[in-house]
Amino acid sequence: MNIAVFVTFQIILFLQLVLICAKGPKNRKPAGKSTKSNADKKGTSKSIMKNASSKKGDKKEEKDEKKDDKSGEKLDISPTELKWEFEEGQQAIKVKNNTKKRFAIKVKCTDNNIYTVAPVVEFVDVGKDLTVAVVRGKGALKKDKIVLCSMPVSDAETNAADVFKSGNPNMDVITMDKRVRS
């Protein structure tokens, strides 16, 4: 790869990362403040107890419905492997939503001291693309992984992080290998 093209690509990725970070996290709540009152919490615990005493047949039907909701509903992610030419650098992961549902994504990494990703949690609307920037800092050259968790959500959902507190997300693994020179 031509050095000028490589440097231009790195600058573009850096600018995208700066723009993503400048937007800040969406719907951030102040630390230590809860949005639910005590009355709401009691109502929630009553509904949990009520649901826990339901019939086993109802639970089986719910599981079958959840399986039907997820079947064939996955995001297109590319590339599935990142190879680093230099010890430090930047790469991008493209996430495409070609489904008929809105998705929430959460990005996890095996070594947060070396890798920085942005955005960590975000929504991907129907027919839209999202670019996840991966920045590698100095560190030991080893095999690492990025796991991209995704779950279908309703259009009314406003906080992508809350979606992953319950449920079973789809998981796509992106492997990152040692430095490669061509």
Tab-separated table of C-alpha atoms in Angstrom:
chain	number	residue	atom	x	y	z
A	1	MET	CA	0.000	0.000	0.000
A	2	ASN	CA	1.277	3.431	-0.885
A	3	ILE	CA	2.396	5.401	2.217
A	4	ALA	CA	0.430	8.509	1.167
A	5	VAL	CA	-2.780	6.480	0.850
A	6	PHE	CA	-2.141	4.830	4.212
A	7	VAL	CA	-1.517	8.172	5.953
A	8	THR	CA	-4.636	9.676	4.357
A	9	PHE	CA	-6.694	6.711	5.553
A	10	GLN	CA	-5.293	7.085	9.086
A	11	ILE	CA	-6.167	10.799	9.130
A	12	ILE	CA	-9.733	10.097	7.981
A	13	LEU	CA	-10.203	7.454	10.680
A	14	PHE	CA	-8.777	9.791	13.307
A	15	LEU	CA	-11.161	12.575	12.282
A	16	GLN	CA	-14.114	10.160	12.430
A	17	LEU	CA	-13.066	9.121	15.925
A	18	VAL	CA	-12.783	12.762	17.006
A	19	LEU	CA	-16.276	13.487	15.656
A	20	ILE	CA	-17.732	10.453	17.420
A	21	CYS	CA	-16.103	11.426	20.717
A	22	ALA	CA	-17.178	15.066	20.317
A	23	LYS	CA	-20.837	14.033	20.139
A	24	GLY	CA	-20.499	12.428	23.568
A	25	PRO	CA	-22.527	9.558	24.956
A	26	LYS	CA	-26.226	9.767	24.230
A	27	ASN	CA	-28.757	10.034	27.035
A	28	ARG	CA	-26.188	10.031	29.830
A	29	LYS	CA	-27.789	10.090	33.285
A	30	PRO	CA	-26.090	11.911	36.160
A	31	ALA	CA	-24.265	9.508	38.469
A	32	GLY	CA	-26.080	8.535	41.637
A	33	LYS	CA	-29.520	9.658	40.492
A	34	SER	CA	-32.255	7.181	39.798
A	35	THR	CA	-35.158	7.898	37.468
A	36	LYS	CA	-37.535	5.487	39.236
A	37	SER	CA	-39.392	6.403	42.397
A	38	ASN	CA	-39.855	3.938	45.247
A	39	ALA	CA	-43.463	3.396	44.160
A	40	ASP	CA	-42.279	2.422	40.679
A	41	LYS	CA	-39.732	0.004	42.146
A	42	LYS	CA	-42.392	-1.694	44.283
A	43	GLY	CA	-44.675	-2.033	41.256
A	44	THR	CA	-41.854	-3.590	39.300
A	45	SER	CA	-41.111	-6.150	42.000
A	46	LYS	CA	-44.807	-7.082	42.159
A	47	SER	CA	-44.897	-7.655	38.409
A	48	ILE	CA	-41.753	-9.804	38.642
A	49	MET	CA	-43.334	-11.943	41.364
A	50	LYS	CA	-46.530	-12.226	39.319
A	51	ASN	CA	-44.599	-13.298	36.222
A	52	ALA	CA	-42.552	-15.804	38.231
A	53	SER	CA	-45.711	-17.640	39.245
A	54	SER	CA	-46.913	-18.103	35.637
A	55	LYS	CA	-47.363	-21.529	34.028
A	56	LYS	CA	-44.455	-23.421	32.458
A	57	GLY	CA	-46.343	-23.548	29.153
A	58	ASP	CA	-46.373	-19.749	29.014
A	59	LYS	CA	-42.590	-19.673	29.452
A	60	LYS	CA	-42.112	-22.170	26.634
A	61	GLU	CA	-44.299	-20.076	24.302
A	62	GLU	CA	-42.307	-16.946	25.203
A	63	LYS	CA	-39.007	-18.713	24.417
A	64	ASP	CA	-40.365	-19.887	21.052
A	65	GLU	CA	-41.482	-16.324	20.235
A	66	LYS	CA	-38.036	-14.955	21.128
A	67	LYS	CA	-36.358	-17.521	18.862
A	68	ASP	CA	-38.646	-16.504	15.998
A	69	ASP	CA	-37.809	-12.816	16.557
A	70	LYS	CA	-34.046	-13.430	16.245
A	71	SER	CA	-33.972	-15.910	13.379
A	72	GLY	CA	-32.281	-14.411	10.331
A	73	GLU	CA	-31.998	-11.002	11.987
A	74	LYS	CA	-28.282	-10.176	12.104
A	75	LEU	CA	-26.188	-7.200	11.196
A	76	ASP	CA	-23.584	-7.362	8.426
A	77	ILE	CA	-20.139	-6.773	9.897
A	78	SER	CA	-16.924	-6.337	7.953
A	79	PRO	CA	-14.104	-7.078	8.238
A	80	THR	CA	-14.187	-10.105	10.538
A	81	GLU	CA	-10.431	-9.940	11.107
A	82	LEU	CA	-8.136	-6.972	11.740
A	83	LYS	CA	-4.410	-7.247	11.019
A	84	TRP	CA	-2.141	-4.505	12.269
A	85	GLU	CA	0.701	-3.397	10.013
A	86	PHE	CA	2.286	-1.298	12.757
A	87	GLU	CA	2.301	-1.560	16.557
A	88	GLU	CA	0.045	1.502	16.804
A	89	GLY	CA	-2.699	2.449	14.401
A	90	GLN	CA	-6.341	2.801	13.561
A	91	GLN	CA	-8.823	0.643	11.708
A	92	ALA	CA	-12.548	0.721	11.110
A	93	ILE	CA	-15.284	-1.877	11.399
A	94	LYS	CA	-18.350	-1.307	9.229
A	95	VAL	CA	-21.733	-2.369	10.650
A	96	LYS	CA	-24.658	-2.473	8.190
A	97	ASN	CA	-28.286	-2.971	9.146
A	98	ASN	CA	-29.951	-4.671	6.170
A	99	THR	CA	-32.763	-6.056	8.346
A	100	LYS	CA	-36.244	-4.687	8.949
A	101	LYS	CA	-35.547	-3.938	12.628
A	102	ARG	CA	-33.587	-1.312	14.520
A	103	PHE	CA	-30.617	-2.724	16.463
A	104	ALA	CA	-28.605	-1.702	19.506
A	105	ILE	CA	-24.915	-2.623	19.502
A	106	LYS	CA	-22.306	-2.885	22.242
A	107	VAL	CA	-18.598	-3.338	21.519
A	108	LYS	CA	-16.365	-5.274	23.931
A	109	CYS	CA	-12.616	-5.889	23.739
A	110	THR	CA	-10.210	-8.357	25.359
A	111	ASP	CA	-7.632	-5.668	26.233
A	112	ASN	CA	-8.968	-2.181	26.985
A	113	ASN	CA	-5.477	-0.959	27.903
A	114	ILE	CA	-4.275	-1.346	24.309
A	115	TYR	CA	-7.458	-0.867	22.265
A	116	THR	CA	-9.935	1.989	22.275
A	117	VAL	CA	-13.222	1.666	20.398
A	118	ALA	CA	-15.805	4.305	19.587
A	119	PRO	CA	-18.752	4.172	19.842
A	120	VAL	CA	-19.037	1.554	22.589
A	121	VAL	CA	-22.860	1.471	22.576
A	122	GLU	CA	-25.062	2.833	19.798
A	123	PHE	CA	-28.195	2.246	17.738
A	124	VAL	CA	-28.140	1.183	14.073
A	125	ASP	CA	-31.360	2.152	12.326
A	126	VAL	CA	-32.957	0.183	9.487
A	127	GLY	CA	-30.979	0.559	6.256
A	128	LYS	CA	-28.183	2.558	7.923
A	129	ASP	CA	-24.451	1.976	8.409
A	130	LEU	CA	-22.265	2.597	11.431
A	131	THR	CA	-18.487	2.855	11.500
A	132	VAL	CA	-16.767	1.641	14.668
A	133	ALA	CA	-13.277	3.093	15.029
A	134	VAL	CA	-10.650	0.832	16.624
A	135	VAL	CA	-7.476	2.548	17.830
A	136	ARG	CA	-4.484	0.441	18.886
A	137	GLY	CA	-1.963	1.905	21.307
A	138	LYS	CA	1.444	0.528	22.241
A	139	GLY	CA	1.361	-2.889	23.810
A	140	ALA	CA	2.369	-6.503	23.503
A	141	LEU	CA	1.702	-8.128	20.150
A	142	LYS	CA	-0.780	-10.911	20.804
A	143	LYS	CA	-4.058	-12.267	19.552
A	144	ASP	CA	-6.964	-10.172	20.798
A	145	LYS	CA	-10.666	-10.110	20.027
A	146	ILE	CA	-13.428	-7.584	19.676
A	147	VAL	CA	-16.935	-8.851	20.378
A	148	LEU	CA	-19.784	-6.930	18.812
A	149	CYS	CA	-23.039	-7.673	20.668
A	150	SER	CA	-26.308	-6.744	18.948
A	151	MET	CA	-29.989	-6.929	19.835
A	152	PRO	CA	-33.119	-5.866	17.954
A	153	VAL	CA	-34.925	-2.982	19.697
A	154	SER	CA	-38.063	-0.924	19.216
A	155	ASP	CA	-38.009	2.578	17.753
A	156	ALA	CA	-39.100	3.920	21.150
A	157	GLU	CA	-35.915	2.705	22.881
A	158	THR	CA	-33.682	5.658	23.823
A	159	ASN	CA	-30.785	4.187	25.831
A	160	ALA	CA	-28.691	1.583	24.027
A	161	ALA	CA	-26.759	0.581	27.165
A	162	ASP	CA	-29.942	-0.413	29.044
A	163	VAL	CA	-30.869	-2.909	26.319
A	164	PHE	CA	-27.946	-5.165	27.235
A	165	LYS	CA	-28.803	-5.386	30.951
A	166	SER	CA	-31.254	-8.159	30.108
A	167	GLY	CA	-31.706	-10.498	27.197
A	168	ASN	CA	-29.431	-12.634	25.091
A	169	PRO	CA	-27.612	-10.647	22.373
A	170	ASN	CA	-26.220	-11.881	19.058
A	171	MET	CA	-22.414	-11.956	19.247
A	172	ASP	CA	-19.967	-11.480	16.396
A	173	VAL	CA	-16.260	-12.006	17.102
A	174	ILE	CA	-13.630	-9.990	15.256
A	175	THR	CA	-10.127	-11.375	15.691
A	176	MET	CA	-7.073	-9.143	15.778
A	177	ASP	CA	-3.737	-10.682	14.932
A	178	LYS	CA	-0.116	-9.678	15.239
A	179	ARG	CA	1.570	-7.163	13.040
A	180	VAL	CA	1.716	-8.022	9.338
A	181	ARG	CA	3.889	-6.328	6.719
A	182	SER	CA	3.213	-6.713	3.030
